[in-house]
C-alpha positions as YAML, in Angstrom:
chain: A
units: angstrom
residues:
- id: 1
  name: UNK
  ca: [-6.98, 4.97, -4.72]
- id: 2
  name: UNK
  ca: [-3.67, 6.71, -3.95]
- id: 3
  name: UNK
  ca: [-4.78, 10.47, -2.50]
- id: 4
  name: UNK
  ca: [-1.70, 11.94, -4.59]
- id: 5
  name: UNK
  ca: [-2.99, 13.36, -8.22]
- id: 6
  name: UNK
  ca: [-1.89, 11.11, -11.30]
- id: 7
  name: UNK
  ca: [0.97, 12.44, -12.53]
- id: 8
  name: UNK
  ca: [2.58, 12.69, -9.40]
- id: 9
  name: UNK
  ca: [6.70, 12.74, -9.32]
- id: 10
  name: UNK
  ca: [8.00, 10.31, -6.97]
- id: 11
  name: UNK
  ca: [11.62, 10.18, -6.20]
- id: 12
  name: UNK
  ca: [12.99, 6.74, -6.46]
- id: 13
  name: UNK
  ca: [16.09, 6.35, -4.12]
- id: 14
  name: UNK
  ca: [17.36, 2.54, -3.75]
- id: 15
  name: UNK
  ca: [20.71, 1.10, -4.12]
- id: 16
  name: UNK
  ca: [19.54, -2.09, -5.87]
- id: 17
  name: UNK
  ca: [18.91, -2.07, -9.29]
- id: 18
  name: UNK
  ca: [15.62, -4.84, -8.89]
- id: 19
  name: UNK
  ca: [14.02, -3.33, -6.21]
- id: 20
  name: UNK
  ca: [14.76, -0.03, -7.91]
- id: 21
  name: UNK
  ca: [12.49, -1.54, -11.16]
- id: 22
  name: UNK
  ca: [9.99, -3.04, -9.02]
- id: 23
  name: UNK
  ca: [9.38, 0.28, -7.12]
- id: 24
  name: UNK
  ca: [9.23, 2.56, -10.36]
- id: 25
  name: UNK
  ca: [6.80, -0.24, -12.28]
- id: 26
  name: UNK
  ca: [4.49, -0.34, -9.07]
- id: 27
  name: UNK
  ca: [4.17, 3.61, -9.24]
- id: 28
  name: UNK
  ca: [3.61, 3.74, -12.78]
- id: 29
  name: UNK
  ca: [0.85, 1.54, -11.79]
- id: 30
  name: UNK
  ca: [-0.36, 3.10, -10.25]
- id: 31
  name: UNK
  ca: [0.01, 6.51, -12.58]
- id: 32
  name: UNK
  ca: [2.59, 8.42, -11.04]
- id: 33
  name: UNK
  ca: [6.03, 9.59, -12.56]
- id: 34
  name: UNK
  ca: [8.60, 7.55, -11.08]
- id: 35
  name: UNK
  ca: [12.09, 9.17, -11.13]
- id: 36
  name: UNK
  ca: [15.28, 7.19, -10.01]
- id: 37
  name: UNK
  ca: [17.48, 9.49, -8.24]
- id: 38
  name: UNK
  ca: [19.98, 11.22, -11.15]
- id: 39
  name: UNK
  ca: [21.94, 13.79, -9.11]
- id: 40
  name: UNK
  ca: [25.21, 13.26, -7.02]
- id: 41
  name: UNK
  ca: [24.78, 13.18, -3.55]
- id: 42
  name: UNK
  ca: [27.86, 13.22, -2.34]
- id: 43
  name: UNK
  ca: [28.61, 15.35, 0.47]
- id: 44
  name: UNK
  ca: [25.11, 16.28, 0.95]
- id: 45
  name: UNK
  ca: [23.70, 16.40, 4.47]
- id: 46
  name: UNK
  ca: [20.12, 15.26, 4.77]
- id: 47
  name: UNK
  ca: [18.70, 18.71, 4.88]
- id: 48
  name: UNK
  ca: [20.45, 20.04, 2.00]
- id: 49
  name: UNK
  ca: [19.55, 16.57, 0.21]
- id: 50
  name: UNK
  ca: [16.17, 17.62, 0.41]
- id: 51
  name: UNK
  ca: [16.24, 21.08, -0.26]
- id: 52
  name: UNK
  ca: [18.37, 20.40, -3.43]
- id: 53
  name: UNK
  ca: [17.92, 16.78, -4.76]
- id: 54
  name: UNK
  ca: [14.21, 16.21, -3.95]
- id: 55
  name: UNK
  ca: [12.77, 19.90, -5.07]
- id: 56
  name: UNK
  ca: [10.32, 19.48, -7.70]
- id: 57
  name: UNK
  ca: [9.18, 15.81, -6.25]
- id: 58
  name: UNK
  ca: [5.69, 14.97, -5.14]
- id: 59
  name: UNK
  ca: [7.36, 12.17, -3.05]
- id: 60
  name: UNK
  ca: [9.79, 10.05, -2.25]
- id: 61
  name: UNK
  ca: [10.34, 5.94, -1.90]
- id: 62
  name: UNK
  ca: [13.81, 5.24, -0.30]
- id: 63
  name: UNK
  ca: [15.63, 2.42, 1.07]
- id: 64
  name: UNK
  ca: [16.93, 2.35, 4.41]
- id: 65
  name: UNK
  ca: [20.46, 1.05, 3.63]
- id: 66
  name: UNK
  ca: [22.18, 3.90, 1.00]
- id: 67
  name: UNK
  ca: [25.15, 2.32, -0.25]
- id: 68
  name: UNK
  ca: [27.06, 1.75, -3.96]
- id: 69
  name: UNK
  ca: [28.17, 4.52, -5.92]
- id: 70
  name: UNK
  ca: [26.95, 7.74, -4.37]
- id: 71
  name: UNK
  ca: [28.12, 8.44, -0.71]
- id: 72
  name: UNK
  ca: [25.31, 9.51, 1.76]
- id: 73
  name: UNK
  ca: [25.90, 10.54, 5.51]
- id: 74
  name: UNK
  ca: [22.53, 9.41, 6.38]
- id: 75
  name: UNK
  ca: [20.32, 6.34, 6.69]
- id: 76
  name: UNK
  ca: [17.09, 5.85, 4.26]
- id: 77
  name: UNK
  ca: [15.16, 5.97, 7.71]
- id: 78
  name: UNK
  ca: [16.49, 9.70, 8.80]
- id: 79
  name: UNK
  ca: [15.94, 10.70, 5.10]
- id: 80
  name: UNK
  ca: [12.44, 9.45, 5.11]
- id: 81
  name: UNK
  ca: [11.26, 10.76, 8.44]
- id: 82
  name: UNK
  ca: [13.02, 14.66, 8.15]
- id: 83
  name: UNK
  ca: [10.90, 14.41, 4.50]
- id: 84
  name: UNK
  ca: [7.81, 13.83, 6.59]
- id: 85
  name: UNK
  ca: [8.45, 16.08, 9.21]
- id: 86
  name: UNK
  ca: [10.08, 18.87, 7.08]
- id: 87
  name: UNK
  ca: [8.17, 22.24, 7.88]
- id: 88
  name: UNK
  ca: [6.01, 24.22, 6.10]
- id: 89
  name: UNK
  ca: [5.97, 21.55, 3.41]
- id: 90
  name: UNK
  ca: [6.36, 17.85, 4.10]
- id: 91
  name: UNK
  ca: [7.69, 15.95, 1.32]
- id: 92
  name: UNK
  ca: [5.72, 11.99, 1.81]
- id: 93
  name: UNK
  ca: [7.73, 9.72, 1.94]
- id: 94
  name: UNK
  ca: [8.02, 5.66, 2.41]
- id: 95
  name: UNK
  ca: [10.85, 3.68, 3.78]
- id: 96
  name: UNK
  ca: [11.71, 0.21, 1.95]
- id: 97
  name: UNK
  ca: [13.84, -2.21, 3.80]
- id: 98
  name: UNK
  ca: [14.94, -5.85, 3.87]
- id: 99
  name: UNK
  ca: [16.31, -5.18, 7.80]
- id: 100
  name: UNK
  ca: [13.03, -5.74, 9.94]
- id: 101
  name: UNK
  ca: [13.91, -8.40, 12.61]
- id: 102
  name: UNK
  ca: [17.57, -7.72, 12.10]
- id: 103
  name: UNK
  ca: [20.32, -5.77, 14.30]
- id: 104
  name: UNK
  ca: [19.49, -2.73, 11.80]
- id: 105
  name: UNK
  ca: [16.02, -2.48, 13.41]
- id: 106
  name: UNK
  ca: [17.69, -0.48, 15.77]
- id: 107
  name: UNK
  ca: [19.09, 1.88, 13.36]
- id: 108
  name: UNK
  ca: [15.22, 2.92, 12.13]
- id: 109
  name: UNK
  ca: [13.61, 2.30, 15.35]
- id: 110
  name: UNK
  ca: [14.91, 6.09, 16.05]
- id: 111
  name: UNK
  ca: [12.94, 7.69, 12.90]
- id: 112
  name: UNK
  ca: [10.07, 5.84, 13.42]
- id: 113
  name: UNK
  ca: [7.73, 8.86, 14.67]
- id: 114
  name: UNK
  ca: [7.81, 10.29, 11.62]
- id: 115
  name: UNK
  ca: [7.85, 7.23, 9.09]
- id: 116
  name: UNK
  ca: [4.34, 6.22, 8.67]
- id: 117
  name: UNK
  ca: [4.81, 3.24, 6.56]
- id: 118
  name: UNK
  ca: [7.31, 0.81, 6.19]
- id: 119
  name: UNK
  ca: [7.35, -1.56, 3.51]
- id: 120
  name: UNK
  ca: [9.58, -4.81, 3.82]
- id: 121
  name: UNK
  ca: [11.16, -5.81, 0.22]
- id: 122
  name: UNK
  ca: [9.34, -8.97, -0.25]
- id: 123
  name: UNK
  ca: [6.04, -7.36, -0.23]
- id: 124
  name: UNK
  ca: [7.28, -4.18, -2.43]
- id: 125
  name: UNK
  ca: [5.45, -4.60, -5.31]
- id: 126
  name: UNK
  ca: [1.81, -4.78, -3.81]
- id: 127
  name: UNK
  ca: [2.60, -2.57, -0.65]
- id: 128
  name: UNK
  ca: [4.25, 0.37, -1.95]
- id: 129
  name: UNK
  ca: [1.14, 2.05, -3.35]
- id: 130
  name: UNK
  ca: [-1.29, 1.47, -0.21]
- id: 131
  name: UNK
  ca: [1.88, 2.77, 1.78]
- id: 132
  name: UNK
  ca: [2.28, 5.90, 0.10]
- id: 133
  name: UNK
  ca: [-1.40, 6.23, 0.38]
- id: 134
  name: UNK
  ca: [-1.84, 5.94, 4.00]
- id: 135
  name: UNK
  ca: [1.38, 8.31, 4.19]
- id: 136
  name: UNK
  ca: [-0.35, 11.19, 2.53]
- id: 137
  name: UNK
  ca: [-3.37, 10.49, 4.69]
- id: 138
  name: UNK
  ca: [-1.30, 10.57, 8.27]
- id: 139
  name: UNK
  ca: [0.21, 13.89, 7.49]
- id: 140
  name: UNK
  ca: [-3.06, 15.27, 7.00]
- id: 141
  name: UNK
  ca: [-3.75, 14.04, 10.18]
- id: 142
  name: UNK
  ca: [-5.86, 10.68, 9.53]
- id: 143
  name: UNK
  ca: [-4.21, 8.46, 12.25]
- id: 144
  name: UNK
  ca: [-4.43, 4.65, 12.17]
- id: 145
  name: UNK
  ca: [-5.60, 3.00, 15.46]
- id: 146
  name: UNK
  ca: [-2.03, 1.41, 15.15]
- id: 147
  name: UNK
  ca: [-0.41, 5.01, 14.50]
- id: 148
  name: UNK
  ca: [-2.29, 6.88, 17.35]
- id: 149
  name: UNK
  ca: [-0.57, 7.98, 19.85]
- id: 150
  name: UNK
  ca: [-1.22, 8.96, 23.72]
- id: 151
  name: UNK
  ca: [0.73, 9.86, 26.75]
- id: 152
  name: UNK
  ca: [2.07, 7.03, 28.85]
- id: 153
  name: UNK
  ca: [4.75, 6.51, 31.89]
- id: 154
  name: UNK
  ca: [7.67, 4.36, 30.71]
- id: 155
  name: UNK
  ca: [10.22, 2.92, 33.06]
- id: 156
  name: UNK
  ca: [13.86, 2.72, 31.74]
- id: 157
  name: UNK
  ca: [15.22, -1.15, 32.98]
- id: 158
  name: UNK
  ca: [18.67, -0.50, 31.58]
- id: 159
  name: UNK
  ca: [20.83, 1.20, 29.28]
- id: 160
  name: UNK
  ca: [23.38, -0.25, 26.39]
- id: 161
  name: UNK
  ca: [25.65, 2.39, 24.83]
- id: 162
  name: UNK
  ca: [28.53, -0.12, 23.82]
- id: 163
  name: UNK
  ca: [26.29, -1.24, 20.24]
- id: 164
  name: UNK
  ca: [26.41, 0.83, 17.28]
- id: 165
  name: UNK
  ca: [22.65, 1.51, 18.11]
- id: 166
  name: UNK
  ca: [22.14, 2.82, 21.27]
- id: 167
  name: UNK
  ca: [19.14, 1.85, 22.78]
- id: 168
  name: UNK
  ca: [17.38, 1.30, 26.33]
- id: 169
  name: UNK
  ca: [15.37, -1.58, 27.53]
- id: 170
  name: UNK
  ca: [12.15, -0.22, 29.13]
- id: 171
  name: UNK
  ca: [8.93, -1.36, 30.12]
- id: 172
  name: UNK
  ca: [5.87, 1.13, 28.21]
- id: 173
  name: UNK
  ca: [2.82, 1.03, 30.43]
- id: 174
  name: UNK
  ca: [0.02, 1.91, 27.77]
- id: 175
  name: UNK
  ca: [1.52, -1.21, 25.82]
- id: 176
  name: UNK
  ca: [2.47, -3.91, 27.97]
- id: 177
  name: UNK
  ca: [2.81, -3.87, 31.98]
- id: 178
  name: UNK
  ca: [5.08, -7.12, 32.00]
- id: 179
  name: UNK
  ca: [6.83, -6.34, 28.99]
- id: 180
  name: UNK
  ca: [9.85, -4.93, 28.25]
- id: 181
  name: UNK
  ca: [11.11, -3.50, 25.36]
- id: 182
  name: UNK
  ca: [13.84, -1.75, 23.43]
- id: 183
  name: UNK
  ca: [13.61, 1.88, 22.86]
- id: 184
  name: UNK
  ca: [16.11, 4.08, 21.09]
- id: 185
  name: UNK
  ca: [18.26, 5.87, 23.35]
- id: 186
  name: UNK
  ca: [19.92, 8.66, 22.16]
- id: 187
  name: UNK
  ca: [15.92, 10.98, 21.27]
- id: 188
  name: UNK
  ca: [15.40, 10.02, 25.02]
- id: 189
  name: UNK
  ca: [18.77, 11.55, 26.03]
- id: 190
  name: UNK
  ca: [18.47, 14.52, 23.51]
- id: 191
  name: UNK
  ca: [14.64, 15.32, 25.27]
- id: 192
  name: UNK
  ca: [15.75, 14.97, 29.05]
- id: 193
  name: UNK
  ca: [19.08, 16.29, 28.61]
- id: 194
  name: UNK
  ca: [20.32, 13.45, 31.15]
- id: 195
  name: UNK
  ca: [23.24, 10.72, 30.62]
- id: 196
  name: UNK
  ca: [23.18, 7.63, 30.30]
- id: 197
  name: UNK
  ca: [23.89, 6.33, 32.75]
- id: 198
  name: UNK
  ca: [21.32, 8.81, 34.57]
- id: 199
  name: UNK
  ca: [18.87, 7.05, 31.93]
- id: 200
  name: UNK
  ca: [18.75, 3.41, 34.48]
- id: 201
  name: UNK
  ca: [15.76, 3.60, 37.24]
- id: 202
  name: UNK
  ca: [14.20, 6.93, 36.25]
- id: 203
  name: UNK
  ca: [10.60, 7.39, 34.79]
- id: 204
  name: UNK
  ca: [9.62, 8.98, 31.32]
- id: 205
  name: UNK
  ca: [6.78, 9.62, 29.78]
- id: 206
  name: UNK
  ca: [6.14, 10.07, 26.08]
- id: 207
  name: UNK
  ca: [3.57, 9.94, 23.62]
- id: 208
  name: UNK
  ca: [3.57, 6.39, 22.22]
- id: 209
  name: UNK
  ca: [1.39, 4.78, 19.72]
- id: 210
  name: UNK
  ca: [0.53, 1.91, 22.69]
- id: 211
  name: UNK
  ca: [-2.14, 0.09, 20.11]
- id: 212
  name: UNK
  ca: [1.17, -1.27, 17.50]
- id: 213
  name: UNK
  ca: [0.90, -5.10, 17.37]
- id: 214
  name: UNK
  ca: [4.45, -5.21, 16.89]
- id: 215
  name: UNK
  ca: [7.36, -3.91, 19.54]
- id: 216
  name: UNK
  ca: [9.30, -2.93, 16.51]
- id: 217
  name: UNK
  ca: [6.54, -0.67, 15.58]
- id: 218
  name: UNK
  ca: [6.24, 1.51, 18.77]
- id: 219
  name: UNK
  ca: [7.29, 5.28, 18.25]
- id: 220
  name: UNK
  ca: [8.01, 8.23, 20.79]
- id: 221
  name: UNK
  ca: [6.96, 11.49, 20.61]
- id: 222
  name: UNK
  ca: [7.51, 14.39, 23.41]
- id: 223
  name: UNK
  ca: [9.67, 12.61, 26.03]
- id: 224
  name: UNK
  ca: [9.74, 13.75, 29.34]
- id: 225
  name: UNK
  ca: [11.23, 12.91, 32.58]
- id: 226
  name: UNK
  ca: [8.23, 11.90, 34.78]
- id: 227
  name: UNK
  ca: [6.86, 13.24, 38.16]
- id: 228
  name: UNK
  ca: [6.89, 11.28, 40.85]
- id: 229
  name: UNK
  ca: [4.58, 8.14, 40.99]
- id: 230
  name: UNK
  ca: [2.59, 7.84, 44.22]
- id: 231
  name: UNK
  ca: [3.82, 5.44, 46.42]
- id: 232
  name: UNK
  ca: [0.16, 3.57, 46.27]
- id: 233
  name: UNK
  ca: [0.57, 3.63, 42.18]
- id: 234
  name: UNK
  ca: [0.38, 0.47, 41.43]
- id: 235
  name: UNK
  ca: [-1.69, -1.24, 43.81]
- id: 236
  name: UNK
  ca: [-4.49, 1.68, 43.77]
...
């Protein structure tokens, strides 16, 4: 049972029409009020989108690609996380996509610390409920074993700025010694306040949820530049 009381308003935001039906039938379900968005937000930045457009709403089910008619400056994924992560009241909020396992992985990868669930288009109709659900659950501070997160050193292999999506290929220690992955560059360069180019050969460390199945999946919270390793480090 969805921890949101019946009745609940939940802001539909998706660019196609289908997906748009199939989200607003699943909620009514599941007896909330689905709401397609109404207003125009053009011009809007993603704060003032949620302090105007989404007042009044319980919650909110967006797409990651915002395209058509209306003209957003943001991605669904930004949207979705700053709704999560919005203080002194977080709005919950679930990101749709059709994108995982394509070049716009990237482009969410960045948000992903505060987007507890993602649900992929195909499975829309029979995920969307048990993702808002474990939403609502998360920001009252019920972790997953997936979601849980703990401090870790993370070595940065190399850097790529020349994509749309910046990102770094790094090896996370709490999820895979021989590993590497790709982590979203530009929250590492905001925390350490270092280029990128400065980014190559250095040590973090961040909190990352190191039990995600998935590399897509992995989050970072808190990045640091690390101490110094001891030179006996790995072979102790």
């Amino acid at each position: 049972m969805a921890t949101l009381n019946p009745g609940a308003r939940v802001l539909v935001l998706d660019d196609d029409g289908e997906d748009a039906e199939a989200a607003a039938g699943a909620l009514l379900d599941a007896d909330f009020a689905a709401v397609p968005l109404s207003e125009n937000a053009d011009g809007l930045d993603v704060d003032a989108f949620l302090a105007h457009v989404c007042r009044g709403f319980d919650a909110l089910v967006c797409d990651h690609v915002l395209s058509g008619a209306r003209r957003f400056g943001f991605t669904g994924a930004e949207l979705v996380s700053r709704a999560n992560q919005r203080p002194g009241r977080p709005l919950p909020a679930v990101l749709l996509t059709s994108h995982r396992g394509t070049d716009q992985t990237g482009s969410i990868s960045r948000w992903l610390s505060g987007i507890p669930a993602v649900v992929d288009k195909p499975d829309l109709t029979d995920g969307i409920v048990p993702a808002l659900d474990y939403t609502v659950r998360e920001l009252r501070g019920d972790f997953s074993e997936e979601r849980r997160c703990f401090l870790t050193p993370i070595e940065v292999l190399e850097v790529f700025t020349t994509n749309e999506v910046k990102r770094a290929r790094v090896v996370v220690v709490g999820w895979h010694m021989q590993k590497s992955v790709w982590m979203p560059l530009e929250p590492a360069l905001a925390a350490t306040g270092l280029k990128a180019g400065e980014l190559e050969g250095r040590w973090l460390e961040a909190k990352v949820n190191c039990n995600a199945k998935r590399p897509d999946d992995l989050y970072y919270r808190d990045i640091t530049i690390a101490p110094d390793l001891p030179e006996d480090w790995f072979t102790s």
